[in-house]
Coordinates of C-alpha atoms and ligand atoms in Angstrom, one line a residue:
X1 CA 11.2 -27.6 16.5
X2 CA 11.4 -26.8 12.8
X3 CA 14.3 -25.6 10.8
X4 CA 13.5 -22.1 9.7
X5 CA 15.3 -22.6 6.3
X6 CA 13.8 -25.5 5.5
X7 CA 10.6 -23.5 6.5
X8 CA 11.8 -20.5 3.6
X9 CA 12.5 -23.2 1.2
X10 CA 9.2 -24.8 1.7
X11 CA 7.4 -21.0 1.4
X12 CA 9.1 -21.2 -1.8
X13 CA 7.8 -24.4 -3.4
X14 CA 4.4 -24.6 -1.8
X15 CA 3.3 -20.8 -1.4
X16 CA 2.0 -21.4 2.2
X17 CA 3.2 -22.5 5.8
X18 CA 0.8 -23.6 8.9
X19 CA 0.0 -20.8 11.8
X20 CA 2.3 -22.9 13.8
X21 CA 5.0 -22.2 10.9
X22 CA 4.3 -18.8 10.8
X23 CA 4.6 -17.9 14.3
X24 CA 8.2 -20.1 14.4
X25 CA 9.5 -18.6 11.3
X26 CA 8.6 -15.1 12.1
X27 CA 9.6 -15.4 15.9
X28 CA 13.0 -17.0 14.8
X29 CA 13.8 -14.6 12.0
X30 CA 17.0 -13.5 13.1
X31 CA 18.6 -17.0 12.2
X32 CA 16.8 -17.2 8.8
X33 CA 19.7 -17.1 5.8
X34 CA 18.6 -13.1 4.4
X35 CA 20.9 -13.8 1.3
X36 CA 18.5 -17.0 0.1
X37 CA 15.2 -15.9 1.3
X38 CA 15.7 -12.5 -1.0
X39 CA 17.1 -14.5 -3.7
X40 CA 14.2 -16.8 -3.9
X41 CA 11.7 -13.7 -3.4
X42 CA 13.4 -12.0 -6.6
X43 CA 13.4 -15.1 -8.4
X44 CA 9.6 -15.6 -8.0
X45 CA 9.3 -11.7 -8.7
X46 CA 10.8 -12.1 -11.9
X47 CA 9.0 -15.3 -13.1
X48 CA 5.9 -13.0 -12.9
X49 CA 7.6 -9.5 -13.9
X50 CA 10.8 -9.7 -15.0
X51 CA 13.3 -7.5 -14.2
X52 CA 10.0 -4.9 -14.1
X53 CA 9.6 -2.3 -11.3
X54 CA 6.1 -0.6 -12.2
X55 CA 5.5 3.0 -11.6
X56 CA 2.4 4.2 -10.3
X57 CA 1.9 7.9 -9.9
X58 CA 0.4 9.3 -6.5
X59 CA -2.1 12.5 -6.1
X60 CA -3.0 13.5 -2.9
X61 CA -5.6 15.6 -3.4
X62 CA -7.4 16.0 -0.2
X63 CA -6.2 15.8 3.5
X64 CA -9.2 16.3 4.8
X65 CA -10.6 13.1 6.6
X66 CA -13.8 12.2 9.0
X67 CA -11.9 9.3 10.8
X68 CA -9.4 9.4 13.6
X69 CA -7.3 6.6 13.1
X70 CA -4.7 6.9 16.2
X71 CA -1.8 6.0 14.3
X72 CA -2.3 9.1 11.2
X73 CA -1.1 12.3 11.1
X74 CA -3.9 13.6 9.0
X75 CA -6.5 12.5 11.8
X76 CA -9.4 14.7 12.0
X77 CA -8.3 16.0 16.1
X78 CA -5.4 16.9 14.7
X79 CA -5.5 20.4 14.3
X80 CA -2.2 21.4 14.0
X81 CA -2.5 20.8 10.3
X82 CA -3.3 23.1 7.1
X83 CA -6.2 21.2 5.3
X84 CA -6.0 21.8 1.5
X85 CA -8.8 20.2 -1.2
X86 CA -7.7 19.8 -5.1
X87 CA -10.5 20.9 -7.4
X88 CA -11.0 19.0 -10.7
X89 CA -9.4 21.3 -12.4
X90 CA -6.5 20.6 -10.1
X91 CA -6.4 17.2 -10.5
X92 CA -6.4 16.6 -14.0
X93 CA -3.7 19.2 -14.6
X94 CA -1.3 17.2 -11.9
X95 CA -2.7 14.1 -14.5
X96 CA -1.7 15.9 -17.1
X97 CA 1.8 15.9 -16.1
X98 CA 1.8 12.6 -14.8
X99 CA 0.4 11.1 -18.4
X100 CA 3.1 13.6 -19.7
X101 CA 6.1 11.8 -17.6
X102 CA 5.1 8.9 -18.2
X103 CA 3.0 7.1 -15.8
X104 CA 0.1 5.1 -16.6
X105 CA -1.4 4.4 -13.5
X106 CA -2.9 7.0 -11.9
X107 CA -3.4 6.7 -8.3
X108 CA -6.6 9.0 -6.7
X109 CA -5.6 9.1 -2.3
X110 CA -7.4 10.9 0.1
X111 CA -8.8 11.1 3.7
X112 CA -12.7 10.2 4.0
X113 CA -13.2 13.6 3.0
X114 CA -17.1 13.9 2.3
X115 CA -17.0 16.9 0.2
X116 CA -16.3 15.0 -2.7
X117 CA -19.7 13.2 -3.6
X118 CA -20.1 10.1 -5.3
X119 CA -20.7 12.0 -8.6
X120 CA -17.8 14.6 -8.2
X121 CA -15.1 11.4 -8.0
X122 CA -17.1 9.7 -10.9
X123 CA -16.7 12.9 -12.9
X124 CA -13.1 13.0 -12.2
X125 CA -12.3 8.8 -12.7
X126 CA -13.9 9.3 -16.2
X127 CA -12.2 12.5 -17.2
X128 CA -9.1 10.9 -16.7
X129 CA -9.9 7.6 -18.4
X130 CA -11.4 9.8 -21.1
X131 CA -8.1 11.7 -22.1
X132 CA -5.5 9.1 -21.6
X133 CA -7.4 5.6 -22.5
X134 CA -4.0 3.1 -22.0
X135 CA -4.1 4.6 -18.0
X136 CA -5.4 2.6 -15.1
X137 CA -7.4 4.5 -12.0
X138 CA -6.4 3.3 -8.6
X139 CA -8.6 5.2 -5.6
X140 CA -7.6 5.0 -2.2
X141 CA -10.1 6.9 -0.3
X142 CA -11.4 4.5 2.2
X143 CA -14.7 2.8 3.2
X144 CA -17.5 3.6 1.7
X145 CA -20.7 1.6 0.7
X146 CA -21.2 -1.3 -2.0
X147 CA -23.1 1.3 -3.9
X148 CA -20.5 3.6 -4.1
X149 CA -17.6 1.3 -5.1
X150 CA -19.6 0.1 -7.9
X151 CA -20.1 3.6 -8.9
X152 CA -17.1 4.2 -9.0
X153 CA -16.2 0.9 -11.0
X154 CA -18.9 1.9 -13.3
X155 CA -17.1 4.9 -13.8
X156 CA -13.7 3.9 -14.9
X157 CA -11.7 3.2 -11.8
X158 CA -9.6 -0.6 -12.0
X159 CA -8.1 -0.7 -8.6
X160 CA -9.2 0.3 -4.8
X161 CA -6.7 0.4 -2.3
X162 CA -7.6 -0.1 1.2
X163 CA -5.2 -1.2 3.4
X164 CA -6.6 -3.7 6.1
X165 CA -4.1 -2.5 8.8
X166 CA -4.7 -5.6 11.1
X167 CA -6.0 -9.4 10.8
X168 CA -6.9 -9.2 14.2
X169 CA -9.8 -7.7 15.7
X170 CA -9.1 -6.7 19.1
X171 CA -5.4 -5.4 17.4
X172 CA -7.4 -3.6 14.5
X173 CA -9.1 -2.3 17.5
X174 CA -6.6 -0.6 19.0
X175 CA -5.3 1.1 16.3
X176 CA -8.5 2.7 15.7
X177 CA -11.8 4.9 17.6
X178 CA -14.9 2.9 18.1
X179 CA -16.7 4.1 15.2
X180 CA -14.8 2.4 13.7
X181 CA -15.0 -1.8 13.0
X182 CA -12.8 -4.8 12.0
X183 CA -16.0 -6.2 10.3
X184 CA -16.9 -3.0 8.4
X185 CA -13.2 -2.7 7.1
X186 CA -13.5 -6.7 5.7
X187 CA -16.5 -6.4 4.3
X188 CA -15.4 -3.2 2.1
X189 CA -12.6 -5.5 0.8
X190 CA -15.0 -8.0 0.1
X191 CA -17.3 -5.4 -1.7
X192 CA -14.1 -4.6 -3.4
X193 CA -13.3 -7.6 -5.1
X194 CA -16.4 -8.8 -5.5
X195 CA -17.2 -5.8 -8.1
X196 CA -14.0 -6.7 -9.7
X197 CA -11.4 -4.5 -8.8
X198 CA -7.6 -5.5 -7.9
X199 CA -7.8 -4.9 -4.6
X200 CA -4.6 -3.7 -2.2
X201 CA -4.5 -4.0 0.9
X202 CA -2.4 -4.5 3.7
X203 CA -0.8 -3.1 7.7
X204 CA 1.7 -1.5 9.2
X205 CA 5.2 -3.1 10.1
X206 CA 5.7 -3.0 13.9
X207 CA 2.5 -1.1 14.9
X208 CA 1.9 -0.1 18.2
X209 CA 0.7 -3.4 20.0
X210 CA 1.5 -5.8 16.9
X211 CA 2.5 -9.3 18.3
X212 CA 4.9 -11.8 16.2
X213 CA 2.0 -14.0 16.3
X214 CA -0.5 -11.5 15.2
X215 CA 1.9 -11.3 11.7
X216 CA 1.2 -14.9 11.5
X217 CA -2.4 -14.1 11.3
X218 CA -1.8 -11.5 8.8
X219 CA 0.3 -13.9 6.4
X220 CA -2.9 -16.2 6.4
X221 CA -5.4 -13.5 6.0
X222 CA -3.5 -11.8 2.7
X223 CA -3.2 -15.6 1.8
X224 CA -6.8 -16.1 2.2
X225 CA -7.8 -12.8 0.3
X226 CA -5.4 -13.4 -2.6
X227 CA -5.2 -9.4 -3.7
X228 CA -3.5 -8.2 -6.2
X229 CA -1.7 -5.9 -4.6
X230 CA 0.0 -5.5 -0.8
X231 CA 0.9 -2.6 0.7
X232 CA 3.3 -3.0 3.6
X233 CA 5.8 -0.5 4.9
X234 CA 7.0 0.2 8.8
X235 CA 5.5 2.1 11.0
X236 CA 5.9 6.0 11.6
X237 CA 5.2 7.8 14.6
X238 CA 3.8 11.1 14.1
X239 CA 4.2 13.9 16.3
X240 CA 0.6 15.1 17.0
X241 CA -0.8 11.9 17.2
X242 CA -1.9 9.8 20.0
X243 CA 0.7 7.3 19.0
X244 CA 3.7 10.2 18.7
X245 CA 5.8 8.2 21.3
X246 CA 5.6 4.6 20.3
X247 CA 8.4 2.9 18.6
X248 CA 8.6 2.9 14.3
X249 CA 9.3 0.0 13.0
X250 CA 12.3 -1.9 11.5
X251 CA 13.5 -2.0 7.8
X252 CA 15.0 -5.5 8.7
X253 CA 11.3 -6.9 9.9
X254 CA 9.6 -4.7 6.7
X255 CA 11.9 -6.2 3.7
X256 CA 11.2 -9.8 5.8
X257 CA 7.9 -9.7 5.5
X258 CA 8.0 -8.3 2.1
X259 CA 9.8 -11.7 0.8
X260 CA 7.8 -13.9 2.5
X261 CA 4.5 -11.9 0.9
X262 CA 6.5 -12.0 -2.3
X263 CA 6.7 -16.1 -1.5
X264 CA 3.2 -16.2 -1.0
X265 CA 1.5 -14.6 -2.8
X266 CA 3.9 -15.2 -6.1
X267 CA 1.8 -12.8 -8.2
X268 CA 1.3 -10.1 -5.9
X269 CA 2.2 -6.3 -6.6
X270 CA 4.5 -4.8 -3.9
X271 CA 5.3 -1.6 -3.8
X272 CA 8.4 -0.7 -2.1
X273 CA 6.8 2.0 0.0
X274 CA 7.5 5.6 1.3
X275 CA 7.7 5.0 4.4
X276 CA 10.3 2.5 3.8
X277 CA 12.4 5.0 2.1
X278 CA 12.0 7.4 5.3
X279 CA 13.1 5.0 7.9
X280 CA 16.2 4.5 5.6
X281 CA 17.6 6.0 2.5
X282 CA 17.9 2.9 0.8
X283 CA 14.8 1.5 2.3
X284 CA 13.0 1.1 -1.0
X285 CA 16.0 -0.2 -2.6
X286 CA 16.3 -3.2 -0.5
X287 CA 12.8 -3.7 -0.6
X288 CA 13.1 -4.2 -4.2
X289 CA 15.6 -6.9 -3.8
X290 CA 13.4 -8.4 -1.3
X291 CA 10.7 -9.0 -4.1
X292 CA 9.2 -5.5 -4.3
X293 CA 8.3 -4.4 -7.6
X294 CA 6.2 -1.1 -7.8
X295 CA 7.0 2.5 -6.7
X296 CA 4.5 5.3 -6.0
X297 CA 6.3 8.5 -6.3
X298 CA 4.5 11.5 -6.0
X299 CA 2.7 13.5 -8.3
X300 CA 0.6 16.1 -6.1
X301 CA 1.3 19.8 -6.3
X302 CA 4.6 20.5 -4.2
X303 CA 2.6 23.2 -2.3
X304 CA 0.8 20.9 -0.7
X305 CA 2.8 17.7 -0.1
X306 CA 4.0 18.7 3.1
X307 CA 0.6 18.8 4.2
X308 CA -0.1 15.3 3.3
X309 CA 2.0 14.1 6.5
X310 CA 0.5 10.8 7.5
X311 CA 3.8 10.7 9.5
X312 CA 7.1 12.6 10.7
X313 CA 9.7 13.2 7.8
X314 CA 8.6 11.8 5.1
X315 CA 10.4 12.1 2.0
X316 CA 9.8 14.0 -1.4
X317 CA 8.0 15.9 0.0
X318 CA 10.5 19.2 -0.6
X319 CA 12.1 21.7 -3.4
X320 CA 13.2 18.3 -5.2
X321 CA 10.3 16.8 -5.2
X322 CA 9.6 17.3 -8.2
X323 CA 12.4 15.3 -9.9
X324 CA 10.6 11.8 -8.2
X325 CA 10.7 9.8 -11.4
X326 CA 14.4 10.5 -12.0
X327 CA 15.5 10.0 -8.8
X328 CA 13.7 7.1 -8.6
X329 CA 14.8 5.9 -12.0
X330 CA 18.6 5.1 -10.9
X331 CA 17.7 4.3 -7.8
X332 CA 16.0 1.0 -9.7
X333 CA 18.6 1.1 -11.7
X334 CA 21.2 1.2 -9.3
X335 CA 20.1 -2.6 -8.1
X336 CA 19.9 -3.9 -11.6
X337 CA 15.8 -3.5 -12.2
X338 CA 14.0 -1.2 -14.9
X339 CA 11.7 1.4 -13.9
X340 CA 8.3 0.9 -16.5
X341 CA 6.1 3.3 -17.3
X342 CA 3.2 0.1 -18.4
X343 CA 0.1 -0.1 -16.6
X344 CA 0.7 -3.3 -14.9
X345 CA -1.6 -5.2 -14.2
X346 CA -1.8 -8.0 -11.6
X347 CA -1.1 -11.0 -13.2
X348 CA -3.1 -12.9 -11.3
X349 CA -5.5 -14.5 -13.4
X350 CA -8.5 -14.2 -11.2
X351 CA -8.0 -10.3 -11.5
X352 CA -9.2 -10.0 -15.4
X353 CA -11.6 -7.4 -15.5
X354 CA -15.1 -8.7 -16.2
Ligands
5AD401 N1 3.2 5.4 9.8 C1 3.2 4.6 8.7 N2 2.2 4.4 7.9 C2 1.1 5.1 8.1 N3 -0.1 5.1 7.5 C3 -0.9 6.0 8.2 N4 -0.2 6.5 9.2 C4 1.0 6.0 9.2 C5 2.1 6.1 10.1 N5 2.1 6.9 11.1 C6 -0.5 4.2 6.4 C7 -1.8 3.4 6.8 C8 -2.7 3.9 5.7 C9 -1.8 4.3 4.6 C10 -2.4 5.3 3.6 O1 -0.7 4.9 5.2 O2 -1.5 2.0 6.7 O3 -3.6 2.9 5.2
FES402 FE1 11.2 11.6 -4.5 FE2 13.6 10.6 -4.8 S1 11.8 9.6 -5.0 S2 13.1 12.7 -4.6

């Protein structure tokens, strides 16, 4: 019916396909030419960033969280797990040393963890942004109201990450418990921009009950919200989750999507994720030169980055953990990119802070 290069090259020059195009492209993926499709995501990458890979460095400093998401190994039934809880203090020391390495991005993870009030993650955005002004504060600690975000915003923080997980309802659905809805996770990325952050979001590769159609849906919908950044990366089955015997997903599918995101979106930051790395050791290499261009190595205490296991065997998380940046450093190098310590910001112009 259509010629799936001919689809690529067209992804290329117009930044967009039909559903119809989606589904055939996607579904015939295995006769698309790898070799042009990665060349054309890189060159796009590099019109917008150079030969740029952006660092952004990760705390995880609570693993503690309300929801049970069936896919996550820090659900709240799981009680198989050591909870552990940074203190301020805590934080801005493993800042500290991230400012001190380098980084200047500063990303804030958690579970929903309610101990932290509004006020106590306000405190700690603006102690941060007080010490080191040229750093940008990413959180990533879920949904919470309009009220809150703009706190937060108020506060100092520049970028939320909230991945969207599915496009589809009655898939978002089934990934998660009741309590939790499709609608109330759109409307908190709609909160999010509208406040003015760069919003992230973004799914899992190959989730449990994730139809080549269904990706189709998920290439319009990150078309349609235009964020600034999309995190992708396979899925991990974890063993003390409902989820522990379902099937991870592919590198080949993850570093497919990530061009045709990178073709897409042309702007878009794309971190070559951790859980790429895990499924293979040079996961997050090939994702870079499938368009990726952002790295989040790992800055939380090494005491407790075991414990922040959203799946089985995930990497850097042991003795040499905490040699990240170096490691990470050649592994950049090694395909020909720089690793940079700049904030980087999207350039997507309609994500200039107001
Ligand atoms: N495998 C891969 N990614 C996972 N995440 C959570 N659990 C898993 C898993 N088992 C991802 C989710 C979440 C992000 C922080 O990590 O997409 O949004
Ligand atoms: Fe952590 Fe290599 S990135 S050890």
């Amino acid at each position: 019916m259509y010629d799936v290069n001919k689809l690529v090259d067209k992804l290329y020059e117009k930044t967009t396909l039909s559903k119809e195009e989606w589904i055939y492209l996607i579904k015939n993926r295995n006769d698309v030419d790898k070799e042009h499709l990665f060349k054309l995501a890189r060159d796009r990458q590099q019109e917008y960033y150079g030969k740029d890979v952006y660092s952004r460095g990760l705390i995880e400093f609570s693993n503690y969280c309300r929801n049970n998401c069936l896919y996550c190994g820090i659900r709240r039934d799981n009680t198989n797990l050591l909870r552990y809880r940074l203190t301020k203090d805590e934080i801005l020391e493993c800042a500290k040393e991230g400012y001190r390495l380098g980084y200047r991005t500063i990303v804030l993870q958690s579970g929903e963890d309610m101990h932290y009030t509004d006020d106590m993650i306000c405190d700690i955005v603006s102690s941060i942004k007080n010490l080191y002004k040229d750093v940008a504060i990413t959180l990533s600690i879920g949904e919470k109201s309009y009220e809150s975000y703009q706190k937060y915003y108020d506060a100092g923080a520049d970028r939320y990450l909230l991945r969207h997980e599915s496009a589809v309802e009655k898939h978002y659905e089934s990934l998660h418990p009741k309590q939790m809805s499709f609608k109330g996770r759109i409307k908190c990325i709609k909160d999010l921009k509208e406040i003015g952050y760069q919003v992230g979001c973004g799914f899992m590769v190959n989730a449990p009950g994730q139809k080549d159609e269904y990706l189709a849906d998920e290439m319009l919908f990150l078309k349609e919200i235009d964020p600034a950044m999309v995190g992708i990366g396979p899925f991990i089955p974890h063993k003390d989750t409902p989820f522990k015997n379902e099937m991870a997903g592919t590198l080949d599918m993850t570093i497919f999507l990530l061009a045709c995101i990178r073709l897409s979106i042309p702007s878009v930051l794309l971190p070559a994720t951790t859980a790429l790395g895990t499924i293979s050791p040079i996961g997050r290499e090939l994702g870079i030169k499938a368009g990726a261009n952002v790295v989040m190595p790992n800055l939380s205490p090494v005491r407790v980055r075991k414990l922040y296991e959203l799946y089985d065997n995930k990497i850097c998380t042991g003795d040499e953990a905490a040699q990240c940046i170096g490691c990470l450093k050649g592994r950049i190098e090694s395909v020909g990119y720089n690793l940079v310590s700049a904030r980087g910001d999207s350039k997507n112009p309609s994500y200039v802070r107001r």
